[in-house]
Coordinates of C-alpha atoms and ligand atoms in Angstrom, one line a residue:
S1 CA 15.8 -75.1 -7.4
A2 CA 16.9 -71.9 -5.8
F3 CA 18.3 -70.8 -9.2
A4 CA 14.9 -71.3 -11.0
A5 CA 13.1 -69.3 -8.2
C6 CA 15.4 -66.4 -8.8
A7 CA 15.0 -66.3 -12.5
M8 CA 11.2 -66.2 -12.4
P9 CA 10.1 -63.9 -9.5
A10 CA 6.5 -64.1 -8.4
P11 CA 4.4 -61.2 -9.8
A12 CA 4.8 -58.3 -7.3
A13 CA 2.1 -55.8 -6.2
T14 CA 4.3 -53.0 -7.3
P15 CA 6.1 -54.0 -10.5
P16 CA 9.5 -52.5 -11.2
L17 CA 8.2 -50.3 -14.0
S18 CA 5.0 -49.0 -12.4
P19 CA 5.1 -45.2 -12.3
D20 CA 6.4 -43.8 -9.0
I21 CA 4.4 -40.6 -9.1
P22 CA 0.8 -41.5 -8.2
K23 CA -2.1 -39.8 -9.9
K24 CA -3.2 -38.5 -6.6
F25 CA -1.4 -38.4 -3.3
E26 CA -3.1 -37.5 -0.1
A27 CA -1.1 -37.1 3.1
P28 CA -2.8 -38.9 6.0
R29 CA -4.1 -36.3 8.4
E30 CA -5.2 -38.4 11.4
D31 CA -3.0 -36.6 13.8
A32 CA -3.8 -33.1 12.4
D33 CA -5.7 -30.8 14.8
Y34 CA -7.7 -29.4 11.8
V35 CA -9.6 -30.4 8.7
R36 CA -8.7 -28.8 5.4
R37 CA -11.7 -28.6 3.0
E38 CA -11.2 -27.5 -0.6
E39 CA -14.4 -26.4 -2.3
M40 CA -15.4 -24.9 -5.7
I41 CA -18.0 -22.4 -4.5
P42 CA -20.5 -21.4 -7.3
M43 CA -21.1 -17.7 -7.9
R44 CA -24.4 -16.3 -9.3
D45 CA -23.1 -16.4 -12.9
G46 CA -22.0 -20.1 -12.6
V47 CA -18.3 -19.4 -12.2
R48 CA -16.8 -21.5 -9.4
L49 CA -14.2 -20.1 -7.0
Y50 CA -11.6 -22.2 -5.3
T51 CA -11.8 -22.0 -1.5
V52 CA -9.8 -23.5 1.3
I53 CA -11.5 -23.9 4.6
M54 CA -9.4 -24.7 7.6
I55 CA -11.5 -26.0 10.5
P56 CA -10.2 -26.8 13.9
K57 CA -11.0 -30.4 14.7
G58 CA -14.1 -30.7 16.9
A59 CA -15.1 -27.1 16.1
H60 CA -18.7 -26.2 17.0
A61 CA -20.5 -22.8 16.6
A62 CA -17.1 -21.3 15.5
P63 CA -16.9 -18.0 13.8
M64 CA -15.3 -17.8 10.3
I65 CA -12.7 -15.3 9.0
L66 CA -12.6 -14.9 5.2
T67 CA -9.9 -13.5 2.9
R68 CA -10.4 -13.2 -0.8
T69 CA -7.0 -13.2 -2.5
P70 CA -5.2 -13.0 -5.9
Y71 CA -2.1 -14.5 -4.2
N72 CA -2.9 -18.2 -4.2
A73 CA -5.4 -19.3 -1.6
S74 CA -3.9 -22.7 -1.3
K75 CA -0.5 -21.4 -0.4
R76 CA -1.9 -18.8 2.0
A77 CA -2.9 -21.8 4.2
E78 CA 0.5 -23.5 3.9
R79 CA 3.0 -21.4 5.8
N80 CA 4.6 -24.5 7.3
V81 CA 4.1 -28.2 6.8
S82 CA 2.6 -29.2 10.1
P83 CA -0.3 -31.2 11.5
R84 CA -1.1 -28.1 13.5
M85 CA -3.5 -25.5 12.0
L86 CA -1.7 -22.6 13.7
A87 CA 1.5 -23.5 11.9
N88 CA -0.1 -23.7 8.5
L89 CA -1.8 -20.3 8.7
P90 CA 0.0 -17.0 8.2
L91 CA 1.8 -15.4 11.2
G92 CA -0.7 -12.6 11.4
D93 CA -3.6 -15.1 11.9
E94 CA -2.1 -16.7 15.0
V95 CA -4.0 -14.6 17.5
F96 CA -7.4 -15.8 16.4
A97 CA -6.3 -19.1 14.9
S98 CA -5.3 -20.2 18.3
D99 CA -8.7 -19.5 19.6
G100 CA -11.0 -21.7 17.7
Y101 CA -11.7 -19.7 14.6
I102 CA -12.4 -21.2 11.2
R103 CA -10.2 -19.7 8.5
V104 CA -11.2 -19.4 4.9
F105 CA -9.1 -18.3 1.9
Q106 CA -10.5 -17.9 -1.6
D107 CA -8.8 -17.3 -5.0
V108 CA -10.6 -14.4 -6.7
R109 CA -12.1 -15.1 -10.0
G110 CA -9.6 -16.0 -12.7
K111 CA -6.6 -16.5 -10.4
Y112 CA -4.9 -19.8 -9.5
K113 CA -7.6 -22.5 -9.1
S114 CA -10.6 -20.3 -9.5
E115 CA -12.6 -20.2 -12.7
G116 CA -13.6 -17.1 -14.7
D117 CA -11.6 -14.1 -16.0
Y118 CA -9.2 -12.1 -13.9
V119 CA -9.6 -8.3 -14.2
M120 CA -6.8 -6.7 -12.1
T121 CA -9.0 -4.0 -10.5
R122 CA -12.4 -5.3 -11.4
P123 CA -14.7 -2.3 -11.1
L124 CA -18.0 -2.5 -9.2
R125 CA -21.1 -3.1 -11.3
G126 CA -22.0 0.2 -12.9
A127 CA -20.6 2.4 -15.6
L128 CA -17.3 0.4 -15.9
N129 CA -18.8 -3.0 -15.3
G130 CA -22.0 -4.0 -17.2
S131 CA -21.8 -7.6 -16.0
K132 CA -23.8 -9.3 -13.2
V133 CA -20.8 -9.8 -11.0
D134 CA -18.1 -7.9 -9.1
H135 CA -16.1 -8.5 -5.9
S136 CA -19.1 -7.4 -3.9
T137 CA -21.3 -10.1 -5.3
D138 CA -18.6 -12.7 -5.2
A139 CA -18.1 -11.9 -1.5
Y140 CA -21.8 -12.1 -1.0
D141 CA -22.2 -15.4 -2.7
T142 CA -19.2 -16.9 -0.9
I143 CA -20.5 -15.8 2.5
D144 CA -23.9 -17.1 1.7
W145 CA -22.5 -20.5 0.7
L146 CA -20.2 -20.6 3.8
V147 CA -23.0 -20.0 6.3
K148 CA -25.1 -22.7 4.7
H149 CA -22.4 -25.4 4.2
V150 CA -19.9 -25.1 7.1
E151 CA -21.8 -26.8 9.8
E152 CA -19.1 -26.2 12.4
S153 CA -19.7 -22.5 12.2
N154 CA -22.0 -20.1 14.1
G155 CA -23.1 -18.4 10.9
K156 CA -21.0 -15.3 11.6
V157 CA -18.3 -14.1 9.2
G158 CA -15.5 -11.5 9.5
M159 CA -13.3 -10.4 6.7
I160 CA -9.7 -9.3 7.0
G161 CA -6.9 -8.7 4.5
S162 CA -4.2 -6.3 3.5
S163 CA -3.6 -4.5 0.2
Y164 CA -5.3 -6.3 -2.6
E165 CA -6.9 -8.5 0.0
G166 CA -7.9 -5.2 1.8
F167 CA -9.5 -4.0 -1.5
T168 CA -11.6 -7.1 -1.6
V169 CA -12.6 -6.5 2.0
L170 CA -13.9 -3.1 1.2
M171 CA -15.7 -4.5 -1.8
A172 CA -17.6 -6.9 0.5
L173 CA -18.9 -3.9 2.4
V174 CA -20.8 -2.8 -0.6
N175 CA -24.3 -4.3 -0.2
P176 CA -22.9 -6.7 2.5
H177 CA -24.3 -10.1 3.2
P178 CA -26.1 -10.0 6.6
A179 CA -23.8 -12.7 8.0
L180 CA -20.8 -10.3 7.5
K181 CA -20.5 -9.0 11.0
V182 CA -17.1 -7.2 11.0
A183 CA -14.3 -6.2 8.7
V184 CA -10.6 -5.3 9.0
P185 CA -9.4 -3.8 5.7
M186 CA -5.6 -3.3 6.0
S187 CA -3.9 -0.9 3.7
P188 CA -6.6 -1.4 1.0
M189 CA -6.0 -0.2 -2.5
V190 CA -8.6 2.5 -2.8
D191 CA -7.5 5.1 -5.4
G192 CA -4.9 3.7 -7.7
W193 CA -4.3 7.1 -9.3
K194 CA -4.2 9.5 -6.4
G195 CA -2.0 7.7 -4.0
D196 CA -2.2 3.9 -4.0
D197 CA -0.4 1.4 -6.1
W198 CA -0.3 2.5 -9.7
F199 CA 0.3 6.3 -9.6
H200 CA 0.9 9.0 -7.0
N201 CA -0.6 12.3 -8.1
G202 CA -0.3 11.2 -11.7
A203 CA 3.3 10.0 -11.6
F204 CA 3.5 6.3 -12.7
R205 CA 5.1 3.8 -10.3
Q206 CA 7.4 1.6 -12.3
T207 CA 7.7 -1.1 -9.7
N208 CA 4.3 -2.1 -11.1
F209 CA 5.9 -3.6 -14.2
D210 CA 7.1 -6.6 -12.2
Y211 CA 3.7 -6.8 -10.4
I212 CA 1.6 -6.6 -13.6
Y213 CA 3.8 -9.2 -15.3
G214 CA 3.8 -11.6 -12.4
Q215 CA 0.0 -11.2 -11.8
T216 CA -1.3 -11.2 -15.4
A217 CA 1.2 -12.8 -17.8
R218 CA -0.1 -16.2 -16.5
K219 CA -2.9 -17.4 -14.2
D220 CA -0.3 -18.2 -11.5
D221 CA 2.6 -15.8 -10.8
S222 CA 5.4 -17.9 -12.4
L223 CA 6.8 -15.3 -14.9
R224 CA 9.3 -12.6 -14.2
V225 CA 10.5 -9.8 -16.4
P226 CA 13.7 -11.0 -18.1
R227 CA 15.4 -7.5 -17.6
G228 CA 19.0 -8.7 -17.9
A229 CA 20.3 -6.1 -15.5
F230 CA 20.7 -6.0 -11.7
D231 CA 20.6 -2.2 -11.3
D232 CA 17.1 -1.1 -12.2
Y233 CA 18.3 2.5 -12.2
A234 CA 20.4 1.7 -15.3
N235 CA 17.8 -0.7 -16.7
F236 CA 15.0 1.8 -16.8
L237 CA 17.2 4.7 -18.0
K238 CA 18.4 2.6 -20.9
H239 CA 14.8 1.8 -22.2
G240 CA 13.5 5.4 -22.3
S241 CA 9.8 6.1 -21.4
A242 CA 7.7 3.7 -19.4
G243 CA 5.8 3.0 -22.7
D244 CA 9.1 2.1 -24.4
Y245 CA 10.0 -0.2 -21.5
G246 CA 6.7 -1.9 -21.7
R247 CA 6.9 -2.5 -25.4
H248 CA 10.4 -3.9 -25.1
F249 CA 9.3 -6.6 -22.6
G250 CA 6.0 -7.4 -24.3
F251 CA 3.6 -5.6 -22.0
D252 CA 1.4 -4.5 -24.9
Q253 CA 0.0 -8.1 -24.7
L254 CA -1.2 -7.4 -21.1
G255 CA -4.6 -5.9 -20.8
F256 CA -4.0 -4.0 -17.6
W257 CA -0.8 -2.4 -18.9
N258 CA -2.8 -1.2 -21.9
K259 CA -5.5 0.2 -19.6
I260 CA -2.8 2.1 -17.7
V261 CA -1.2 3.6 -20.9
E262 CA -4.7 4.6 -22.2
H263 CA -5.6 6.4 -18.9
P264 CA -2.6 8.5 -17.7
A265 CA -4.9 11.2 -16.2
Y266 CA -7.6 11.0 -13.5
D267 CA -10.4 10.4 -16.0
A268 CA -13.6 8.5 -15.6
Y269 CA -11.8 5.2 -15.6
W270 CA -9.9 6.0 -12.4
Q271 CA -12.6 8.2 -10.8
G272 CA -15.2 5.5 -11.4
Q273 CA -13.0 3.0 -9.4
A274 CA -12.1 5.1 -6.4
L275 CA -13.6 3.4 -3.4
D276 CA -13.6 6.2 -0.8
P277 CA -16.7 7.9 -2.3
V278 CA -18.3 4.5 -2.8
M279 CA -17.8 3.7 0.9
A280 CA -19.1 7.1 1.9
A281 CA -22.3 6.5 0.0
Q282 CA -23.0 3.1 1.6
P283 CA -25.0 2.8 4.8
L284 CA -22.5 2.2 7.7
E285 CA -23.8 -1.2 8.7
V286 CA -20.8 -3.4 9.3
P287 CA -18.4 -2.2 11.9
R288 CA -14.9 -1.9 10.4
M289 CA -11.4 -1.3 11.7
I290 CA -9.3 0.3 8.9
V291 CA -5.6 -0.3 9.4
A292 CA -2.9 1.9 7.8
S293 CA 0.9 1.9 8.0
L294 CA 2.7 5.1 8.6
W295 CA 5.5 4.1 6.2
D296 CA 3.4 2.3 3.6
Q297 CA 5.4 2.1 0.4
E298 CA 2.4 0.8 -1.6
D299 CA -1.0 1.9 -0.4
M300 CA -0.4 4.8 1.8
Y301 CA -3.5 6.8 0.6
G302 CA -6.6 4.6 0.6
A303 CA -7.0 3.5 4.2
I304 CA -7.1 7.0 5.7
A305 CA -9.1 8.5 2.8
T306 CA -11.7 5.8 3.4
Y307 CA -11.8 6.3 7.1
E308 CA -12.3 10.1 6.6
A309 CA -14.9 9.6 3.9
V310 CA -17.0 7.3 6.1
E311 CA -16.5 9.0 9.5
P312 CA -19.3 11.6 9.1
K313 CA -21.7 8.7 9.1
D314 CA -20.4 7.4 12.4
A315 CA -22.5 9.5 14.7
A316 CA -21.8 7.5 17.8
N317 CA -18.1 7.0 16.9
D318 CA -18.5 3.2 17.3
R319 CA -18.5 1.6 13.8
N320 CA -15.7 3.2 11.8
F321 CA -12.3 2.6 13.6
L322 CA -8.8 3.6 12.5
V323 CA -5.4 2.2 13.3
L324 CA -2.1 3.8 12.3
G325 CA 0.9 1.6 13.0
P326 CA 4.7 2.3 12.5
W327 CA 4.9 -0.3 9.7
R328 CA 5.8 -0.8 6.1
H329 CA 3.1 -2.0 3.7
S330 CA 1.2 -5.0 5.3
G331 CA 3.7 -4.8 8.2
V332 CA 0.7 -5.2 10.5
N333 CA 0.8 -8.9 9.8
Y334 CA 4.5 -9.5 10.6
D335 CA 7.0 -8.6 13.3
G336 CA 6.6 -4.9 14.1
S337 CA 9.7 -4.4 16.3
V338 CA 11.9 -2.6 13.7
L339 CA 11.7 -0.9 10.4
G340 CA 15.1 -0.3 8.8
A341 CA 17.1 1.6 11.3
L342 CA 14.1 2.4 13.5
K343 CA 13.4 0.4 16.6
F344 CA 10.0 0.5 18.2
D345 CA 8.5 -0.2 21.6
G346 CA 8.5 -4.0 21.2
D347 CA 6.5 -5.9 18.6
T348 CA 4.0 -3.2 17.8
A349 CA 2.2 -5.3 15.2
L350 CA 1.7 -8.3 17.6
R351 CA 0.5 -5.9 20.3
F352 CA -2.1 -4.5 18.0
R353 CA -3.2 -7.9 16.7
R354 CA -3.4 -9.4 20.1
D355 CA -4.7 -6.5 22.3
V356 CA -6.9 -4.5 19.8
M357 CA -7.8 -6.5 16.7
K358 CA -8.5 -9.9 18.4
P359 CA -11.0 -8.5 21.1
F360 CA -12.6 -6.4 18.4
L361 CA -13.2 -9.5 16.1
D362 CA -14.3 -11.6 19.1
S363 CA -16.9 -9.0 20.2
Y364 CA -18.7 -9.2 16.8
L365 CA -18.0 -12.8 15.9
K366 CA -18.1 -15.0 19.0
D367 CA -21.4 -15.8 20.5
G368 CA -21.7 -14.1 23.9
A369 CA -18.3 -12.3 23.7
P370 CA -18.1 -9.1 25.8
K371 CA -17.9 -5.7 24.0
A372 CA -14.3 -4.8 23.3
D373 CA -12.8 -1.6 24.7
T374 CA -11.7 -0.4 21.2
P375 CA -10.4 3.1 20.9
P376 CA -12.0 4.9 17.9
V377 CA -8.5 5.7 16.7
F378 CA -5.4 3.7 17.8
V379 CA -2.3 5.4 16.6
Y380 CA 1.4 4.9 17.2
E381 CA 3.4 8.1 17.9
T382 CA 6.7 7.9 16.2
G383 CA 9.6 9.8 17.7
T384 CA 8.4 9.1 21.2
N385 CA 7.6 5.5 20.4
R386 CA 4.2 4.8 22.1
W387 CA 0.7 3.9 21.2
R388 CA -2.1 6.5 21.8
R389 CA -5.8 6.1 22.0
E390 CA -7.6 9.0 20.3
S391 CA -11.2 9.7 19.5
R392 CA -10.7 11.2 16.0
W393 CA -8.3 11.6 13.1
P394 CA -6.6 13.9 12.0
L395 CA -5.9 15.9 15.2
A396 CA -4.9 19.0 13.2
C397 CA -5.8 20.2 9.7
A398 CA -6.5 23.4 7.7
Q399 CA -10.1 23.6 9.0
G400 CA -12.5 21.7 11.2
C401 CA -10.0 19.9 13.4
S402 CA -9.4 20.6 17.0
A403 CA -6.1 22.2 16.1
T404 CA -5.3 24.3 13.0
S405 CA -2.2 23.6 10.9
K406 CA 0.7 25.9 11.2
P407 CA 2.8 27.0 8.2
I408 CA 6.6 26.4 8.2
W409 CA 8.4 28.5 5.6
L410 CA 11.3 27.8 3.3
H411 CA 13.9 30.5 3.3
A412 CA 16.5 31.3 0.6
G413 CA 19.7 29.5 1.0
G414 CA 18.4 26.5 2.9
T415 CA 16.8 27.4 6.2
L416 CA 13.3 26.7 7.5
D417 CA 11.3 28.6 10.0
F418 CA 7.8 29.2 11.4
A419 CA 8.4 32.9 10.6
R420 CA 8.0 34.2 7.0
A421 CA 11.1 34.9 5.0
D422 CA 12.2 38.2 3.5
G423 CA 15.4 37.2 1.7
A424 CA 16.1 36.4 -1.9
A425 CA 13.1 35.5 -4.1
Y426 CA 14.1 31.9 -5.1
D427 CA 16.5 29.0 -5.0
E428 CA 17.2 27.1 -8.2
Y429 CA 18.6 23.9 -9.6
V430 CA 18.8 22.1 -12.9
S431 CA 16.8 18.9 -13.2
D432 CA 18.3 16.6 -15.8
P433 CA 16.2 13.6 -17.0
A434 CA 19.4 11.9 -18.0
K435 CA 20.6 11.9 -14.4
P436 CA 17.4 11.6 -12.3
V437 CA 17.5 11.6 -8.5
P438 CA 17.3 8.0 -7.1
Y439 CA 14.7 7.2 -4.5
Q440 CA 17.1 4.9 -2.7
P441 CA 20.9 4.4 -2.9
R442 CA 22.0 2.6 -6.0
P443 CA 22.1 -0.1 -7.1
V444 CA 18.3 -0.2 -7.2
H445 CA 17.1 -3.8 -7.5
F446 CA 13.3 -3.9 -7.5
E447 CA 13.3 -7.6 -6.7
D448 CA 15.2 -6.9 -3.4
S449 CA 12.0 -7.0 -1.3
D450 CA 13.8 -6.1 1.9
A451 CA 15.1 -2.9 0.3
W452 CA 11.6 -2.1 -1.1
R453 CA 10.0 -2.6 2.3
R454 CA 12.2 -0.1 4.1
W455 CA 13.0 2.5 1.4
L456 CA 10.6 5.1 3.0
V457 CA 12.8 5.2 6.1
V458 CA 16.2 5.3 4.3
D459 CA 18.5 8.0 5.5
Q460 CA 17.9 10.9 3.1
R461 CA 21.5 12.1 3.4
F462 CA 22.3 10.1 0.3
V463 CA 20.8 12.9 -1.8
D464 CA 21.3 15.8 0.5
G465 CA 23.9 18.0 -1.2
R466 CA 23.2 16.8 -4.7
P467 CA 23.0 19.9 -7.0
D468 CA 19.5 19.0 -8.1
V469 CA 18.1 18.6 -4.6
L470 CA 17.2 21.6 -2.4
S471 CA 17.4 21.1 1.4
Y472 CA 15.9 23.5 3.9
A473 CA 16.6 22.9 7.6
S474 CA 15.4 24.5 10.8
E475 CA 17.5 25.3 13.9
P476 CA 17.6 22.5 16.4
L477 CA 14.3 22.4 18.3
T478 CA 14.3 23.5 21.9
A479 CA 10.9 21.8 22.7
P480 CA 9.1 18.8 21.2
L481 CA 7.0 19.5 18.2
K482 CA 4.2 17.1 17.4
I483 CA 2.3 16.7 14.1
A484 CA -0.8 14.5 13.7
G485 CA -2.4 14.6 10.3
A486 CA -1.4 15.3 6.7
P487 CA 1.2 18.0 6.0
L488 CA 0.0 20.2 3.1
V489 CA 2.5 21.4 0.6
N490 CA 2.2 24.9 -0.8
L491 CA 5.0 25.1 -3.3
F492 CA 5.5 28.1 -5.6
A493 CA 7.8 27.1 -8.4
S494 CA 8.7 27.7 -12.0
T495 CA 10.4 25.6 -14.6
S496 CA 12.1 26.5 -17.8
G497 CA 10.5 23.5 -19.4
S498 CA 6.8 23.0 -20.0
D499 CA 6.1 20.1 -17.6
S500 CA 7.7 19.0 -14.4
D501 CA 7.5 16.7 -11.4
W502 CA 7.8 18.0 -7.8
V503 CA 8.9 15.8 -5.0
V504 CA 8.6 17.2 -1.5
K505 CA 9.9 15.5 1.7
L506 CA 9.3 16.4 5.3
I507 CA 12.3 15.1 7.3
D508 CA 13.3 14.7 10.9
V509 CA 17.0 15.4 11.2
Y510 CA 18.4 13.6 14.2
P511 CA 21.1 15.3 16.4
D512 CA 24.7 14.8 15.4
E513 CA 25.1 12.3 18.2
V514 CA 22.6 9.8 19.4
P515 CA 24.2 7.9 22.2
S516 CA 21.6 5.1 22.5
Q517 CA 21.9 4.3 18.8
P518 CA 25.1 5.9 17.3
E519 CA 24.2 5.0 13.7
L520 CA 21.3 7.5 13.9
G521 CA 23.6 10.5 14.5
G522 CA 22.6 13.1 11.9
Y523 CA 20.1 10.7 10.3
Q524 CA 17.5 12.2 8.0
L525 CA 14.3 10.3 8.5
A526 CA 11.5 11.1 6.1
V527 CA 8.3 11.5 8.1
A528 CA 6.1 12.2 5.0
M529 CA 7.0 12.6 1.3
D530 CA 5.3 12.4 -2.0
I531 CA 5.5 13.4 -5.7
F532 CA 3.2 15.6 -7.8
R533 CA 3.1 15.7 -11.6
G534 CA 3.0 19.4 -12.5
R535 CA 0.7 19.1 -15.5
Y536 CA -2.2 18.2 -13.1
R537 CA -1.8 21.4 -10.9
E538 CA -5.1 22.9 -12.2
S539 CA -7.1 19.7 -12.9
L540 CA -6.3 16.1 -12.2
E541 CA -8.5 15.1 -15.1
H542 CA -7.4 17.6 -17.7
P543 CA -3.6 18.2 -17.7
S544 CA -2.1 21.3 -19.1
A545 CA 1.4 22.5 -20.1
I546 CA 3.2 24.6 -17.6
P547 CA 4.0 28.1 -18.9
S548 CA 7.7 28.3 -19.1
G549 CA 9.3 30.5 -16.4
A550 CA 6.0 31.4 -14.8
V551 CA 5.6 30.8 -11.1
Q552 CA 2.9 28.3 -10.4
K553 CA 1.3 27.1 -7.2
Y554 CA 1.4 23.4 -6.4
R555 CA -0.8 22.3 -3.5
F556 CA -0.9 18.7 -2.4
E557 CA -1.1 16.7 0.7
L558 CA 1.7 14.5 2.0
P559 CA 0.9 11.2 3.7
N560 CA -0.3 11.3 7.2
A561 CA 2.1 11.3 10.1
N562 CA 1.8 11.1 13.9
H563 CA 5.3 12.2 14.8
V564 CA 7.1 14.1 17.5
F565 CA 10.2 16.0 16.5
L566 CA 12.2 15.8 19.7
P567 CA 14.3 18.6 21.2
G568 CA 17.7 18.8 19.5
H569 CA 16.2 17.5 16.3
R570 CA 15.8 19.7 13.2
I571 CA 12.9 19.8 10.7
M572 CA 14.0 19.6 7.1
V573 CA 12.3 19.9 3.8
Q574 CA 13.8 18.6 0.5
V575 CA 12.6 19.5 -3.0
Q576 CA 13.6 17.7 -6.2
S577 CA 12.1 16.9 -9.6
S578 CA 12.6 13.2 -10.0
W579 CA 12.4 10.0 -7.9
F580 CA 13.8 7.3 -10.2
P581 CA 13.3 4.6 -11.2
L582 CA 10.3 4.2 -8.8
Y583 CA 8.5 7.0 -10.7
D584 CA 8.8 7.3 -14.5
R585 CA 10.7 10.4 -15.6
N586 CA 8.9 13.5 -16.6
P587 CA 10.3 14.6 -19.9
Q588 CA 10.0 18.2 -18.8
T589 CA 8.6 19.0 -22.2
Y590 CA 4.8 18.8 -22.4
V591 CA 3.6 15.8 -24.4
D592 CA 0.1 14.5 -24.6
N593 CA 0.9 11.2 -22.9
I594 CA 4.1 10.7 -21.0
F595 CA 4.0 7.0 -21.5
L596 CA 4.6 7.7 -25.2
A597 CA 7.3 10.4 -24.8
K598 CA 10.1 10.1 -27.3
P599 CA 13.9 10.3 -26.4
G600 CA 14.1 13.9 -27.8
D601 CA 11.3 15.1 -25.4
Y602 CA 13.5 14.5 -22.3
R603 CA 15.3 17.9 -21.7
K604 CA 17.1 19.6 -18.8
A605 CA 15.1 22.3 -17.1
T606 CA 16.0 25.0 -14.6
Q607 CA 13.7 24.8 -11.6
R608 CA 13.1 27.7 -9.3
V609 CA 11.5 27.4 -5.9
Y610 CA 10.1 30.7 -4.7
V611 CA 10.6 31.5 -1.0
A612 CA 9.8 35.1 -0.4
G613 CA 6.9 37.6 -0.6
E614 CA 3.5 36.6 -1.7
Q615 CA 4.9 33.5 -3.4
A616 CA 6.7 32.0 -0.4
S617 CA 6.7 28.2 -0.4
H618 CA 5.6 26.7 2.8
I619 CA 4.2 23.5 4.3
D620 CA 1.1 23.6 6.5
L621 CA 2.1 21.3 9.4
P622 CA -0.7 19.7 11.4
V623 CA 0.9 20.8 14.7
V624 CA -0.8 19.7 18.0
A625 CA 0.1 20.3 21.6
T626 CA 2.3 17.7 23.2
D627 CA 1.7 16.4 26.7
Ligands
PG9_701 N1 0.0 -3.3 -3.2 C1 -0.5 -4.6 -3.8 C2 -1.7 -4.3 -4.7 C3 -2.9 -4.0 -4.2 C4 -4.0 -3.8 -5.1 C5 -3.8 -3.8 -6.4 C6 -2.5 -4.1 -6.9 C7 -1.5 -4.3 -6.0 C8 -0.6 -5.6 -2.8 O1 0.2 -5.7 -1.9 O2 -1.5 -6.5 -2.8

């Protein structure tokens, strides 16, 4: 009967209690325009590295572009869920992904799905690495495997990548595999102590706490510091020294943090990892285009240092190329139309990728492609908002450039002039570690990545007028003034303490009224700024206490700029002694290791900036003629 049939159902193929999450699910990809291969590529020591290979369907004799990443290779090839390869790959790849390239992402050893140990900045084999492997051998072994196992390829490989991924590009240029035909390192981490991620001139960058925790507390990046505070200014102030902060949140379990605490100075550990001298010592075989951002809030040092170190080898000026764009860190791979309040001449990043990088890659990677018309230096001129093709960089410097830098002098009471001063000897302020100067308006929330990306272009009026910030401004300019290179700080200063930080900013002050963009009226745009930890004034390796009250000379370069100060604008210099919480506070009392400073070491100090006579502070500006 019908009743009996209901009570005893026929056995079903999918019983009610069968698990609904399958052991393995594979999305059908018949309509996809690409094939996604996932491989574990063996390295020479047997460790296997997880690699995603995205191949356009029907590809034949296609070039390959490789990126080696600590940021999840699988996810790097999953921007969108789509049957189209272009949509899956990162925005920055579109220009070549739409033209038949095979795209490869690999997890570096120890991260995500790769085997082996992760070492945050794995040194090259040598004094700091006695093993058989490093990023140069891993790149070599990977490229060797790719050219032998990807039958759709033409056997030519290019490498690109920004930041950490730029660091792995540079590493691949050490004893490069013969199939590596071209490289585009973007904002690579090159010298983590002098001016890239970890320190700037010896001052520790506390944003790294979140980075180190995310990257190394687990193999993926799933953990975040449970800081329990929105405002990181208050958060870091509460915990004391960076060492105390680290201890509070368990950082002493993290190897890289301990390495940082053990190496506060520019000792053999940091010197032995700096890549610019390594690159200079390598034969210049593989053509490379080194890309830097003019407002790079993470790795503003290494790209240009590497370009300059290698350039003497580039006799024909056709292998070592430089690009300087008006971007934030890694901004080259995103929309480059605006940065904070600044509006540029269209999407500057797309223009570079499409009109300069793509033909450059094609010419070395595509069989039979024509030679690209690549300028040796392609640099955006901020202020006037246009790209320029140059044959060298920098255009002005202290010695050996086509133009010689010109000093601009600080005058007592807050003026600035190309003529030397003869007024009072100094200006002074009190620097109080209990009330450090913020680097961006509070609240400071490190996890606000938008704020982090644009803080270098934030209007500096938010600190102008603070009693612990000195500002020196020129008269409004009557003619344009262009700088193209690195401004060099020559600061004569004393402190009543025995250690001190010095922050110097070179600023373009907009006219009071800017009709085309009213919110820029009076804007103070930092063109170049940096910090110097005073204990390193005589030696970066061997710090020394600053004699209390004695005038000392601090000489350091600011980041490169290619900027025109327009008529009606003024040039400004600001000087202060803290930049918090981005940089850890200097206790202003000399201690062996600032990471281990005790609360009682943090003391107020009276700072004097000398502005007259033999000890007149000035900045050598890399001034060049305008046309
Ligand atoms: N600036 C990041 C980084 C590079 C190298 C080492 C550590 C951090 C990055 O954006 O990848």
